[in-house]
Coordinates of C-alpha atoms in Angstrom, one line a residue:
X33 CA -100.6 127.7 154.8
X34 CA -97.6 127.2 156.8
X35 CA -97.9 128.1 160.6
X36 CA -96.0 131.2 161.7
X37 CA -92.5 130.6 163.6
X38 CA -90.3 132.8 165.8
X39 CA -88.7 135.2 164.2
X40 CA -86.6 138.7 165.5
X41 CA -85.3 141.7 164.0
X42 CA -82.2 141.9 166.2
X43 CA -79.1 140.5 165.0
X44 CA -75.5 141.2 166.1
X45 CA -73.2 143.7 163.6
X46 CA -70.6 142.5 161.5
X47 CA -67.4 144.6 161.2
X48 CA -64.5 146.0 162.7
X49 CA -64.8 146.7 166.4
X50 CA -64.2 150.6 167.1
X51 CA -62.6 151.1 170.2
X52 CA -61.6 154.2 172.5
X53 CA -59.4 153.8 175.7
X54 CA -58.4 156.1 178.3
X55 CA -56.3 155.9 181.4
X56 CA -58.0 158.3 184.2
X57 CA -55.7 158.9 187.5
X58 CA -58.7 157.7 189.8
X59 CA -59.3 154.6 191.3
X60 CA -60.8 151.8 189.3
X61 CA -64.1 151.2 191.2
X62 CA -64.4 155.4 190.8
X63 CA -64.1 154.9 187.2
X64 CA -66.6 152.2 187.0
X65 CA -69.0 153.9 189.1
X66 CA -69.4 156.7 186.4
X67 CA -68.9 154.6 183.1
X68 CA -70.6 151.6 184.2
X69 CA -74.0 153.0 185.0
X70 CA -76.6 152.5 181.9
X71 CA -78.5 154.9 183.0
X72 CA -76.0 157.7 183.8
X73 CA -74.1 158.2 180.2
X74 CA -75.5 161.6 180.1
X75 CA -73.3 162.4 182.9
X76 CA -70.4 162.2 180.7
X77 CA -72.2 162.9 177.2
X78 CA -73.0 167.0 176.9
X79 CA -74.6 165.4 173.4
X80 CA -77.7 164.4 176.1
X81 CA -80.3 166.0 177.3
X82 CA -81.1 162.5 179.6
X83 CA -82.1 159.2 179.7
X84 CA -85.1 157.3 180.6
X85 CA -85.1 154.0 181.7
X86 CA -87.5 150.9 181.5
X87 CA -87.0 148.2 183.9
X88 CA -83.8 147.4 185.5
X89 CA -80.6 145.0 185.5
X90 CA -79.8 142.8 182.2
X91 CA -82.6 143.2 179.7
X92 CA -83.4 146.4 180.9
X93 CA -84.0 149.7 178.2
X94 CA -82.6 152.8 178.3
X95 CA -83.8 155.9 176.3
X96 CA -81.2 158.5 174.9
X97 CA -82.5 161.5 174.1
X98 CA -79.7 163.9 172.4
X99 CA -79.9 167.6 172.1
X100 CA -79.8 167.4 168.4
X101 CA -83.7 165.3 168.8
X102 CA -82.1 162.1 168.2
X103 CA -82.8 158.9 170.0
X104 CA -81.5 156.0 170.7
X105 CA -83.4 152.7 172.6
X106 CA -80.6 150.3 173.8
X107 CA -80.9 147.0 175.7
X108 CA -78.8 146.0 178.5
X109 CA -77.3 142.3 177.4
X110 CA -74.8 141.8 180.2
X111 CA -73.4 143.7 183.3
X112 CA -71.0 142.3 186.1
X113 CA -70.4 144.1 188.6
X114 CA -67.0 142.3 190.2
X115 CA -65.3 142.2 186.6
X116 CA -66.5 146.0 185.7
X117 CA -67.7 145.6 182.6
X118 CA -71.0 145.3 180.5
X119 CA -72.5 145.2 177.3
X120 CA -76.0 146.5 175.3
X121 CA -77.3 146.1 171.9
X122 CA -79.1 149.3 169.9
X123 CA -82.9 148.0 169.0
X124 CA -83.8 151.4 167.6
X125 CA -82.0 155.2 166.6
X126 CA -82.7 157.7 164.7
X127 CA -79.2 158.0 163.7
X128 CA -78.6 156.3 160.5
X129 CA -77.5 152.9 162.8
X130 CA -78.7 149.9 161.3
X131 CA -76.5 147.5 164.0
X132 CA -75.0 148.1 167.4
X133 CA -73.4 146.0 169.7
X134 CA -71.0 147.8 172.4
X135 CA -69.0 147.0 175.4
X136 CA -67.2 148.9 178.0
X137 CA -65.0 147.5 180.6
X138 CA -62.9 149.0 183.5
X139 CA -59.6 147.6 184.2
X140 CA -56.9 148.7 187.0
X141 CA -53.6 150.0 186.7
X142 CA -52.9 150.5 190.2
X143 CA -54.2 152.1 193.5
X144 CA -54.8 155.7 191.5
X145 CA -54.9 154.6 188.2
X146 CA -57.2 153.1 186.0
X147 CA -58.4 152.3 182.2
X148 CA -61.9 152.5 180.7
X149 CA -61.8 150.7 177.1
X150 CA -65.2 151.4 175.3
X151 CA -65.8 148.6 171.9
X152 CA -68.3 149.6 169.3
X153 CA -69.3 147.1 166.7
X154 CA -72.0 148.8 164.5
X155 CA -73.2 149.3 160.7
X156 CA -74.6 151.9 159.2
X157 CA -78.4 151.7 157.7
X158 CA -76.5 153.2 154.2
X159 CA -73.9 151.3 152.8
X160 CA -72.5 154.3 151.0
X161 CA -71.8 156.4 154.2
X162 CA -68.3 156.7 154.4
X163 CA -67.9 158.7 157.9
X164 CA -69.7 156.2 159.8
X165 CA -66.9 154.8 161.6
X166 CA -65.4 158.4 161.8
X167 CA -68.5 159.5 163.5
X168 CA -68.6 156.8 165.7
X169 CA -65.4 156.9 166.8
X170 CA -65.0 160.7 167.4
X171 CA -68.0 160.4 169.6
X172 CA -66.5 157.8 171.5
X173 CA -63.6 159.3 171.8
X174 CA -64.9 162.7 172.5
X175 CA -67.1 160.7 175.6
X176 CA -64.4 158.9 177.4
X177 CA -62.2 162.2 176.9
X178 CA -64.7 164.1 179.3
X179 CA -64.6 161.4 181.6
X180 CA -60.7 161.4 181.8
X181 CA -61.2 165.2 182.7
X182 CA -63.9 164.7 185.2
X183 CA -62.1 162.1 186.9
X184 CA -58.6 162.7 186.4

């Protein structure tokens, strides 16, 4: 019998990146210090009810619990605080999400002006759903719209 050996469930998504951008007339550390918090989406997404939290900093879990009874566990893979942007990984939804890697980064455009760009790389658990990346998008869309209207 052979010996067991690592193994993982967790692979990255293959497909075309989904992206949403918005320019917000705030300042770029503003920006960042709304969008960049893992644990503070639900500031900016009425689709939550909150987030819990296990641990902090990279590697760190976050909870999303939407208002529909969904959830969503995601891991924090990167963050840097200087360069404004981060990244996580989906390890388990209820959505019908088989992959997810995402990214969001805060650039400035001047002293009251800034962009938030939000990339989504995911596939769906059913091949045959055909508004996945519809659904996707529209909620990141719909996401970074309320924070352009909070901030702005």
């Amino acid at each position: 019998m052979k010996p067991l050996q690592p193994d993982t469930l967790i692979r990255n998504p293959n497909g075309l990146p989904i992206v949403a951008s918005v320019v917000v007339d705030c300042h770029a550390t503003r920006l960042w210090n709304m969008v960049g918090q893992f644990a503070g989406f639900d500031v900016f997404i009425p689709d939550l009810t909150h987030i819990e939290m296990t641990g902090t900093g990279v590697g760190a879990l976050r909870t999303k619990f939407f208002r529909d009874g969904n959830r969503v566990v995601e891991q924090l893979n990167s963050r840097d605080e200087q360069a404004m942007h981060m990244t996580w990984t989906t390890i388990y939804n209820t959505l019908g999400v088989a992959r997810l890697w995402a990214a969001i980064q805060v650039k400035s455009l001047g002293a009251q002006c800034s962009q938030v760009t939000w990339t989504i790389i995911a596939e769906p658990t059913d091949d045959a759903n055909t508004g996945f990346r519809q659904f996707v998008q529209g909620f990141v869309d719909s996401a970074l719209d309320n924070v352009r209207r909070m901030l702005g």
